[in-house]
mmCIF file of C-alpha atoms and ligand atoms in Angstrom:
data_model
loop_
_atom_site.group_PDB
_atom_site.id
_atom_site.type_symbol
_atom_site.label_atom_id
_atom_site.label_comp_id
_atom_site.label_asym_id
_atom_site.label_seq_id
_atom_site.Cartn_x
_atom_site.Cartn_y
_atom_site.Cartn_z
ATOM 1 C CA UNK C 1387 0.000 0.000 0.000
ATOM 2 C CA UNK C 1388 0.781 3.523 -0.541
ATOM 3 C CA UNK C 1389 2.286 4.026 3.416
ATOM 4 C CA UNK C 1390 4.087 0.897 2.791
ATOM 5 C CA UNK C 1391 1.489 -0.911 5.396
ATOM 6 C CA UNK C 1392 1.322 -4.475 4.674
ATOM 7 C CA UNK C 1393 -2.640 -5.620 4.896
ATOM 8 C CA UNK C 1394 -2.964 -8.935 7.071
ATOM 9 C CA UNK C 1395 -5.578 -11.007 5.570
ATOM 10 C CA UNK C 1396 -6.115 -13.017 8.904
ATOM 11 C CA UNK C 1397 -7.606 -9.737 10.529
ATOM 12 C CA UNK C 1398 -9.494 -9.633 7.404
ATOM 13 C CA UNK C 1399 -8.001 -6.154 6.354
ATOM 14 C CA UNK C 1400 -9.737 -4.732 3.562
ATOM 15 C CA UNK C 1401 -9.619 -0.866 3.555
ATOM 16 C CA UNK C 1402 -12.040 1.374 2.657
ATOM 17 C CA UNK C 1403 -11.036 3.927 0.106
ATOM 18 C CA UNK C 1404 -14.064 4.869 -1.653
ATOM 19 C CA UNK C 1405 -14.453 8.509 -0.748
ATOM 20 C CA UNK C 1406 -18.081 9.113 -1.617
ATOM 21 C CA UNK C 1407 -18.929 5.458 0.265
ATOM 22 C CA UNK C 1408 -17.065 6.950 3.516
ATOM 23 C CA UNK C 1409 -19.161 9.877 3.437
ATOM 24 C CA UNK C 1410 -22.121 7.943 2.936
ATOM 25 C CA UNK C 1411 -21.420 5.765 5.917
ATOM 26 C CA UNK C 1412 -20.829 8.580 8.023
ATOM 27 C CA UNK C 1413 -23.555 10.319 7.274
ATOM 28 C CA UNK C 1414 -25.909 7.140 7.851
ATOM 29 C CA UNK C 1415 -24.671 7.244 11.273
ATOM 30 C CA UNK C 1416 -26.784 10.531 12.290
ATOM 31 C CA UNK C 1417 -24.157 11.853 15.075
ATOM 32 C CA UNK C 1418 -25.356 14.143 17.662
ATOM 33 C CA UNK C 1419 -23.217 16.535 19.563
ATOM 34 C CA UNK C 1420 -22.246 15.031 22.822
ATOM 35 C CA UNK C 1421 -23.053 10.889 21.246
ATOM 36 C CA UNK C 1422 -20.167 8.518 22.281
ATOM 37 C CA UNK C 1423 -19.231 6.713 19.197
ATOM 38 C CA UNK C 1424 -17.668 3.427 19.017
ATOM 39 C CA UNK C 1425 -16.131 2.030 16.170
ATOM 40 C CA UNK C 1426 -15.039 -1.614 15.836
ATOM 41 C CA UNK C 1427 -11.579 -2.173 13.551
ATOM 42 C CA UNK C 1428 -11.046 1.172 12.597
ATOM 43 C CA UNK C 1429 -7.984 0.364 10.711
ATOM 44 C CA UNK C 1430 -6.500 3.096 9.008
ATOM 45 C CA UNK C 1431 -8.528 4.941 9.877
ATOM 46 C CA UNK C 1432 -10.866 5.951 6.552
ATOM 47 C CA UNK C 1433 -14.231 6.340 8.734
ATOM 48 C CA UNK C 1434 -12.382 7.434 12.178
ATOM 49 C CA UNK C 1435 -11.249 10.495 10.580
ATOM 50 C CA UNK C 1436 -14.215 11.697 9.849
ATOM 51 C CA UNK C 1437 -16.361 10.452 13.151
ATOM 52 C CA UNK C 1438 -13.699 12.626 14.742
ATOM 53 C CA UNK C 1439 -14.877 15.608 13.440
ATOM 54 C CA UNK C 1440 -18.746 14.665 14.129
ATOM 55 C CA UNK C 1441 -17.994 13.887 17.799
ATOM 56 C CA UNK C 1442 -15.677 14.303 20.913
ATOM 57 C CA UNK C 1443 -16.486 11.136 22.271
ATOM 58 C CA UNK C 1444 -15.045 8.382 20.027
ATOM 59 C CA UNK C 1445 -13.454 5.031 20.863
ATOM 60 C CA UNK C 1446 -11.653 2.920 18.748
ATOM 61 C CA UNK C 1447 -10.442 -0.476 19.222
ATOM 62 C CA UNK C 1448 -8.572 -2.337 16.919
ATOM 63 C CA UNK C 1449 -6.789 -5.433 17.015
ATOM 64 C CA UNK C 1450 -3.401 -4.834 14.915
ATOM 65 C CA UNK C 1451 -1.247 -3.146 17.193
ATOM 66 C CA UNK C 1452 0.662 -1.449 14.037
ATOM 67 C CA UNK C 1453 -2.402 -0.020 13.435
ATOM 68 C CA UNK C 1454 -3.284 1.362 16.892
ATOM 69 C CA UNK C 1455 0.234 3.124 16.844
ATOM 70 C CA UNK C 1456 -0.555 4.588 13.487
ATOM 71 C CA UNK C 1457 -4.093 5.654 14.849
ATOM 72 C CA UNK C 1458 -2.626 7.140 17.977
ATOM 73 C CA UNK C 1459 0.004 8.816 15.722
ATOM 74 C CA UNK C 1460 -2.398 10.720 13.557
ATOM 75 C CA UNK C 1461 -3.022 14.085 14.242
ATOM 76 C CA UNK C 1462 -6.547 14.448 12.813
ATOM 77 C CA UNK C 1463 -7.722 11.697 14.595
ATOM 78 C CA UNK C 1464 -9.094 12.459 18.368
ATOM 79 C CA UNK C 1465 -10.466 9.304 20.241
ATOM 80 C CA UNK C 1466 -9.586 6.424 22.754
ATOM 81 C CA UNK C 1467 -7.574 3.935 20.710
ATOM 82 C CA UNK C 1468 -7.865 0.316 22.603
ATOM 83 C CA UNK C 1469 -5.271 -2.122 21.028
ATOM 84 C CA UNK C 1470 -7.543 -5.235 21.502
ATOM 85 C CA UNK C 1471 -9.517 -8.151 20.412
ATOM 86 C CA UNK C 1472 -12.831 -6.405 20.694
ATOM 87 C CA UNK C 1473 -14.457 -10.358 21.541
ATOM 88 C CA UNK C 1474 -12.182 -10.523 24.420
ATOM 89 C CA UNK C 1475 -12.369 -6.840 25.481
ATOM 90 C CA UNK C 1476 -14.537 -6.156 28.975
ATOM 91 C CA UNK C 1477 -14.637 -2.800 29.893
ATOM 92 C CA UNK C 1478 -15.279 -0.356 27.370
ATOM 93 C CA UNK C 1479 -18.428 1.997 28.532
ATOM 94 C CA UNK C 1480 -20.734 -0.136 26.085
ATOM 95 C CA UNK C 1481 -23.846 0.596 27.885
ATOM 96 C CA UNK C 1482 -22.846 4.236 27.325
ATOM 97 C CA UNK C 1483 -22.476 3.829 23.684
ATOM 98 C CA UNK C 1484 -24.738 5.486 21.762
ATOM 99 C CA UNK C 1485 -23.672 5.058 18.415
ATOM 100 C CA UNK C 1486 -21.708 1.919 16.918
ATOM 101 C CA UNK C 1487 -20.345 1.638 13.047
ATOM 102 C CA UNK C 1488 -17.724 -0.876 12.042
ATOM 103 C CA UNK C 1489 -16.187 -1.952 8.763
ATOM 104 C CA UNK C 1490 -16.589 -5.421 9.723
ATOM 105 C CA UNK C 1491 -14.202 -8.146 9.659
ATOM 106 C CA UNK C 1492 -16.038 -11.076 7.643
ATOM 107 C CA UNK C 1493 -14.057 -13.807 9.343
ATOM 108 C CA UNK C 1494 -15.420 -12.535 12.933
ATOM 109 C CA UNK C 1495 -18.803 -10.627 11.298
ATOM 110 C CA UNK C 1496 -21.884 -12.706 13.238
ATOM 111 C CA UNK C 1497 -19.931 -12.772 16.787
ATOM 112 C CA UNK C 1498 -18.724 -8.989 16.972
ATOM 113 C CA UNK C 1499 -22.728 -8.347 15.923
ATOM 114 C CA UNK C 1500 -23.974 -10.929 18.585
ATOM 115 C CA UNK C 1501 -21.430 -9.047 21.206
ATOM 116 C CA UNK C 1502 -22.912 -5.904 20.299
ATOM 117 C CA UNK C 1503 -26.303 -6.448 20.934
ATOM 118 C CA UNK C 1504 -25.707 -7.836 23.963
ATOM 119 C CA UNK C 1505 -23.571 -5.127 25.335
ATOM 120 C CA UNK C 1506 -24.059 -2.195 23.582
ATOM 121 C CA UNK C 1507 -28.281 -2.188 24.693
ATOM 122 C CA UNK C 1508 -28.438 1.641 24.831
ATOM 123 C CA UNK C 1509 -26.936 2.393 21.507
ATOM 124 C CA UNK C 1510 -29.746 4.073 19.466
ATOM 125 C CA UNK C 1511 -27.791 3.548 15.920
ATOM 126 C CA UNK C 1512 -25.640 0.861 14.036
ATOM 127 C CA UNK C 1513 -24.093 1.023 10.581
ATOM 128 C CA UNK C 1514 -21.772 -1.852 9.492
ATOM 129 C CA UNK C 1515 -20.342 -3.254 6.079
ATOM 130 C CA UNK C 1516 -21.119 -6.854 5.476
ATOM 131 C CA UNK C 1517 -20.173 -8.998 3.186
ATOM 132 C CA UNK C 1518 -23.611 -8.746 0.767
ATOM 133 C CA UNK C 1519 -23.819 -12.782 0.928
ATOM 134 C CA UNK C 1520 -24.803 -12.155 4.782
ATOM 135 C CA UNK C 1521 -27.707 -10.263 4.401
ATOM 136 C CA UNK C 1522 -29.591 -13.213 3.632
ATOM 137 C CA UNK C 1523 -28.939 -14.483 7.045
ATOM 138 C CA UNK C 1524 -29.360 -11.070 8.739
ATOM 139 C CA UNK C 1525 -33.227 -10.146 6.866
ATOM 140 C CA UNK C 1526 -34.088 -14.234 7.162
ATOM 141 C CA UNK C 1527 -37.789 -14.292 7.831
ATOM 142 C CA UNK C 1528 -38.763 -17.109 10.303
ATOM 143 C CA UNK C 1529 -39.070 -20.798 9.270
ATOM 144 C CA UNK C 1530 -36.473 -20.400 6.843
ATOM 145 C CA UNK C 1531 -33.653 -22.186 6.133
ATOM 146 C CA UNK C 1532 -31.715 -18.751 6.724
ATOM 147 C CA UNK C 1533 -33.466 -18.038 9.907
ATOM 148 C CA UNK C 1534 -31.119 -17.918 13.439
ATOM 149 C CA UNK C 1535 -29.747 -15.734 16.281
ATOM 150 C CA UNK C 1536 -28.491 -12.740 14.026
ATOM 151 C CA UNK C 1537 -31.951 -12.414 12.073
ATOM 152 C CA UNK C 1538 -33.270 -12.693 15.629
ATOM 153 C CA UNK C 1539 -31.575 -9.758 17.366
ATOM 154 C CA UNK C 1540 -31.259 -7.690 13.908
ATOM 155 C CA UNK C 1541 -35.240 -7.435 14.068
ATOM 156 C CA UNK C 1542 -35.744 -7.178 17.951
ATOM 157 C CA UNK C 1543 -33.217 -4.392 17.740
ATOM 158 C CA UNK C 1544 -35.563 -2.359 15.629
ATOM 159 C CA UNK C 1545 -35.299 -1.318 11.791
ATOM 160 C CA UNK C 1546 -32.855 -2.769 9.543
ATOM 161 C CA UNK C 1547 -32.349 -1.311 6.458
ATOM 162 C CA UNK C 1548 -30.166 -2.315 3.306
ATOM 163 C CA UNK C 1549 -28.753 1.097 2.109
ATOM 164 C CA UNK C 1550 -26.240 0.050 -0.463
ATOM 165 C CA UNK C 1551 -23.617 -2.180 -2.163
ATOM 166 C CA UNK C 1552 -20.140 -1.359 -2.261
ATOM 167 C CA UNK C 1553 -17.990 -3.221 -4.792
ATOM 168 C CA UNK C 1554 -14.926 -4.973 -4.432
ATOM 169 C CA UNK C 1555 -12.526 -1.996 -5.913
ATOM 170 C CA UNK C 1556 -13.732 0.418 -3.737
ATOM 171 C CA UNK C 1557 -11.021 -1.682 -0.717
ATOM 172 C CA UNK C 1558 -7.477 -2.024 -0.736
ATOM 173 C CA UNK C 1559 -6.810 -5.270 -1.243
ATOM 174 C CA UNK C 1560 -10.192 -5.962 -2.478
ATOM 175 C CA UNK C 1561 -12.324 -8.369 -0.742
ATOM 176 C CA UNK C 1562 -13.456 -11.938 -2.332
ATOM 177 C CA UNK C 1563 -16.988 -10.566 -2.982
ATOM 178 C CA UNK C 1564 -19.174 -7.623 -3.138
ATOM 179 C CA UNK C 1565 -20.186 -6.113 0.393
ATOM 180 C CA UNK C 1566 -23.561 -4.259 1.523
ATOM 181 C CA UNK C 1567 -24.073 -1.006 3.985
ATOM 182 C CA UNK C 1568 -26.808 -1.695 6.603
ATOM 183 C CA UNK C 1569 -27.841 0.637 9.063
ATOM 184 C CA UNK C 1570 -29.871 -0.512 12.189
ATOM 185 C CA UNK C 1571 -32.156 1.909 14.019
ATOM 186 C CA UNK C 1572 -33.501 1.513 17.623
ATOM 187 C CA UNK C 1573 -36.843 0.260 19.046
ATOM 188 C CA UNK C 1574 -38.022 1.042 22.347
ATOM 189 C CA UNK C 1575 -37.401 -2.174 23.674
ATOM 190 C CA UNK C 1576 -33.683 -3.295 25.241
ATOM 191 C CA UNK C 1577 -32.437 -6.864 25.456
ATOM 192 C CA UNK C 1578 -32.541 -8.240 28.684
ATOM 193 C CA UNK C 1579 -29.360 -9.516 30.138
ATOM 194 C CA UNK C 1580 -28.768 -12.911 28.901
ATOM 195 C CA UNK C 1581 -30.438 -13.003 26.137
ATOM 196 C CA UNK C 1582 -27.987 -13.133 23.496
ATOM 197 C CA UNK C 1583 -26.516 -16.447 25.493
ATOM 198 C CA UNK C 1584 -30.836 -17.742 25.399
ATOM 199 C CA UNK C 1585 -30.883 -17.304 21.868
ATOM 200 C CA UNK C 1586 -27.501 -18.987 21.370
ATOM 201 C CA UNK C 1587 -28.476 -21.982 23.138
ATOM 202 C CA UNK C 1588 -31.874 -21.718 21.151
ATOM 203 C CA UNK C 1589 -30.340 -22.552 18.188
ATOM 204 C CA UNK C 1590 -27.819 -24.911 19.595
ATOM 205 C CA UNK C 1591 -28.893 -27.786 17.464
ATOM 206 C CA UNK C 1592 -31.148 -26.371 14.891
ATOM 207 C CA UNK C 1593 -32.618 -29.764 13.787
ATOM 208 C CA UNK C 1594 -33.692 -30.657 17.476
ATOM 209 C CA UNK C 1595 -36.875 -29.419 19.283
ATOM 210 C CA UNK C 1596 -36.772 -26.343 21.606
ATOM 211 C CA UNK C 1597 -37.408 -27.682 24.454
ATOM 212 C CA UNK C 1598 -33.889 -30.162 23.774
ATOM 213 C CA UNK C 1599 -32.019 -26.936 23.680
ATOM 214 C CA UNK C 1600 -33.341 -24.891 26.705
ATOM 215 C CA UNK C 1601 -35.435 -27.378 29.074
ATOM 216 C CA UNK C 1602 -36.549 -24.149 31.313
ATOM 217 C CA UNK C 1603 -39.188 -23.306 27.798
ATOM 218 C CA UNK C 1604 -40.839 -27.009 28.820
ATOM 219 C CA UNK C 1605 -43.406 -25.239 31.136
ATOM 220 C CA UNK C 1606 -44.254 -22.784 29.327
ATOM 221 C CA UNK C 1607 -44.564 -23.326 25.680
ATOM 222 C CA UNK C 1608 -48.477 -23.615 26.157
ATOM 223 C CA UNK C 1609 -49.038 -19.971 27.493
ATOM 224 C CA UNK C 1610 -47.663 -18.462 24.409
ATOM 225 C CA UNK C 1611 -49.486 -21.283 21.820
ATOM 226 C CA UNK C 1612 -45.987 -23.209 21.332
ATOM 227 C CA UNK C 1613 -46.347 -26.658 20.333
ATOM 228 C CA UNK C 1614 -44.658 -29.188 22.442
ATOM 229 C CA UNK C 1615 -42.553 -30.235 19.306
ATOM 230 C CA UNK C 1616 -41.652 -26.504 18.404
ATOM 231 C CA UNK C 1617 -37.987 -25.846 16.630
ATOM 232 C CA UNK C 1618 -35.908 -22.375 17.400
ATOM 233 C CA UNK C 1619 -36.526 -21.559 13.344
ATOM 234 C CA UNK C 1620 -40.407 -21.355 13.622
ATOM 235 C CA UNK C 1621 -40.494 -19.095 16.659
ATOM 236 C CA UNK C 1622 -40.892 -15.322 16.384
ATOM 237 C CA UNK C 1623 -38.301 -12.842 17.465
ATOM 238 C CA UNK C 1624 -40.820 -11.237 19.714
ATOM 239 C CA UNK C 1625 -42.285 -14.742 21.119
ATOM 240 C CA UNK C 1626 -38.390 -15.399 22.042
ATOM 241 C CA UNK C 1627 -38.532 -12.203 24.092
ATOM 242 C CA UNK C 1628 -41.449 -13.134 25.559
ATOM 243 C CA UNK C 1629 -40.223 -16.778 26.055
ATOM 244 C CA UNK C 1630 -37.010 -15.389 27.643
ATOM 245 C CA UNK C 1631 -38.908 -12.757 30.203
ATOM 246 C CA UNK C 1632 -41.421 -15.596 30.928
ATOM 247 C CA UNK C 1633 -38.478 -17.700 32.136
ATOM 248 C CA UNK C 1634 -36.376 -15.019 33.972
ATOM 249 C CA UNK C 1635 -39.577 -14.152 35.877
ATOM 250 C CA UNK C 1636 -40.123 -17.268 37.018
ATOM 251 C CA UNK C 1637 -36.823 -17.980 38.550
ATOM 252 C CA UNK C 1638 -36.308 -14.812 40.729
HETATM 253 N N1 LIG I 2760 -12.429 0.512 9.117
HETATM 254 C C1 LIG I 2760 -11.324 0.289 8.193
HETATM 255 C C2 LIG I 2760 -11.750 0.711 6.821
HETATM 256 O O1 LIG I 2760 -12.954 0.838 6.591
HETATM 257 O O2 LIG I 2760 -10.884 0.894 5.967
HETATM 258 C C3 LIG I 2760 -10.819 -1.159 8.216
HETATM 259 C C4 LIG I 2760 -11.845 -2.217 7.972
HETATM 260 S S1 LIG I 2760 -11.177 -3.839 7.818
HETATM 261 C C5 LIG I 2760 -12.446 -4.638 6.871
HETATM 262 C C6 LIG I 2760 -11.461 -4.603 9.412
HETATM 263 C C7 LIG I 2760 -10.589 -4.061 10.535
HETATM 264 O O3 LIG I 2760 -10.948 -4.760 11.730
HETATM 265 C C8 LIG I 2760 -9.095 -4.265 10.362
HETATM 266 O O4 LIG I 2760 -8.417 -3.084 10.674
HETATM 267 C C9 LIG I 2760 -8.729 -5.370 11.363
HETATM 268 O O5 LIG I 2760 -7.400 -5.298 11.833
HETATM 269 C C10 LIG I 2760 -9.765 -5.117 12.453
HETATM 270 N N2 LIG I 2760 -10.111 -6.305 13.267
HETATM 271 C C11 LIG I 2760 -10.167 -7.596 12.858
HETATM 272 N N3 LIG I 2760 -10.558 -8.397 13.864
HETATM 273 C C12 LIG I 2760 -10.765 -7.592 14.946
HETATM 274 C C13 LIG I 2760 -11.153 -7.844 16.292
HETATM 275 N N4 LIG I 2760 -11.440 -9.086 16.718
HETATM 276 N N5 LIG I 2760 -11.236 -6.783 17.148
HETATM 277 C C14 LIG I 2760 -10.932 -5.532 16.720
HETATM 278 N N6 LIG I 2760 -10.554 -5.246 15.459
HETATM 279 C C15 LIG I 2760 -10.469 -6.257 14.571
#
């Protein structure tokens, strides 16, 4: 590359250097004055740049210490640089966090998102890339074949919305396939501690019945007109929620 930075594909480094797609992501992510913004593998820092200038608040953590020195380094960049695994990292102020937007890296896409969700409860705004082959798992209606825990948060979360496709030459190196901006928008309603892990286990064995998974759902299936036989993939995001609240009542 141009700064002489040498990409490593097992971080899944694909850089952003599409100008007009930067300022399309940034703008998708509707900062407010005063929002803490986190962003997940900033890399060199194409988006941080510009969140910068939107906010005072902004954390990155990235995972390629050569790229958290160059971060720290650069002058028109003002945030928190953590040097970390972000699926190993504890304490970062997530419930604080009210705005999240990461160029995702595809090798660890599903379990940063799933880590998110279950940490990051107050954030009222998310913007990722994906690779464009995951949004059929991410918009998979129930019963499908498609259907799991990220189609499950993705709707309780609120809104999802495909905004656009960004083709492979607009990275350096480009990736293996085209990629699609999403941008998530808050509901009301906040996932309850736990969940993420319920919905995990949920899905454990997709083939098996629910109640195989997660005996505590054997009691209750009947109060929310669940057969007895009932797999993860024909149950309603909402009905999980409800499942999941029915249980945590019952055990306090
Ligand atoms: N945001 C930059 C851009 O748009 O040009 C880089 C995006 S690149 C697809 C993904 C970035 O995530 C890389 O900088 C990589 O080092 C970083 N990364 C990969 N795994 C990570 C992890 N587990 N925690 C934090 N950062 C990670």
């Amino acid at each position: 590359m141009s700064n002489g930075f040498l990409p490593e594909s097992k971080f899944g480094q694909n850089f952003l250097i599409d100008e007009d797609i930067i300022g399309n992501i940034i703008d998708l992510c509707g900062i407010e004055e005063g929002d803490k913004v986190l962003e997940i593998g900033p890399g060199l820092g194409s988006l941080s740049v510009f969140l910068s200038d939107k906010t005072s608040d902004l954390t990155l953590i990235e995972i390629d210490k050569r790229l958290a020195s160059f971060l720290e380094a650069d002058d028109k960049i003002s945030a928190a640089v953590i040097s970390e695994d972000f699926l190993k990292l504890k304490d970062y102020g997530a419930s604080d966090i009210d705005v999240v937007v990461s160029n995702l890296p595809y090798y660890v896409m599903t379990d940063i998102m799933k880590k998110l969700f279950a940490e990051c409860v107050n954030a009222r705004k998310m913007v990722f890339m994906v690779e464009k082959d995951a949004l059929a798992r991410i918009l998979a209606p129930v019963g499908t074949k498609q259907y799991g825990p990220l189609a499950v948060f993705c709707s309780l979360y609120g809104d999802t919305k495909v905004e656009f496709d960004v083709p492979r030459n607009c990275f350096v190196p480009a990736p293996n396939t085209t990629s699609s901006v999403i941008s998530l928008t808050k509901d009301d309603l906040i996932l309850p501690d736990g969940f993420v892990k319920f919905i995990n286990r949920c899905f454990a064995q997709r083939r098996k019945k629910l109640v195989n998974n997660v005996k505590e759902v054997s009691g209750i299936l009947a109060q929310f007109g669940l057969d007895p036989q009932v797999r993860a993939e024909q149950i309603e995001p909402h009905t999980f929620y409800e499942l999941y609240n029915a249980i945590i009542g019952a055990s306090v």
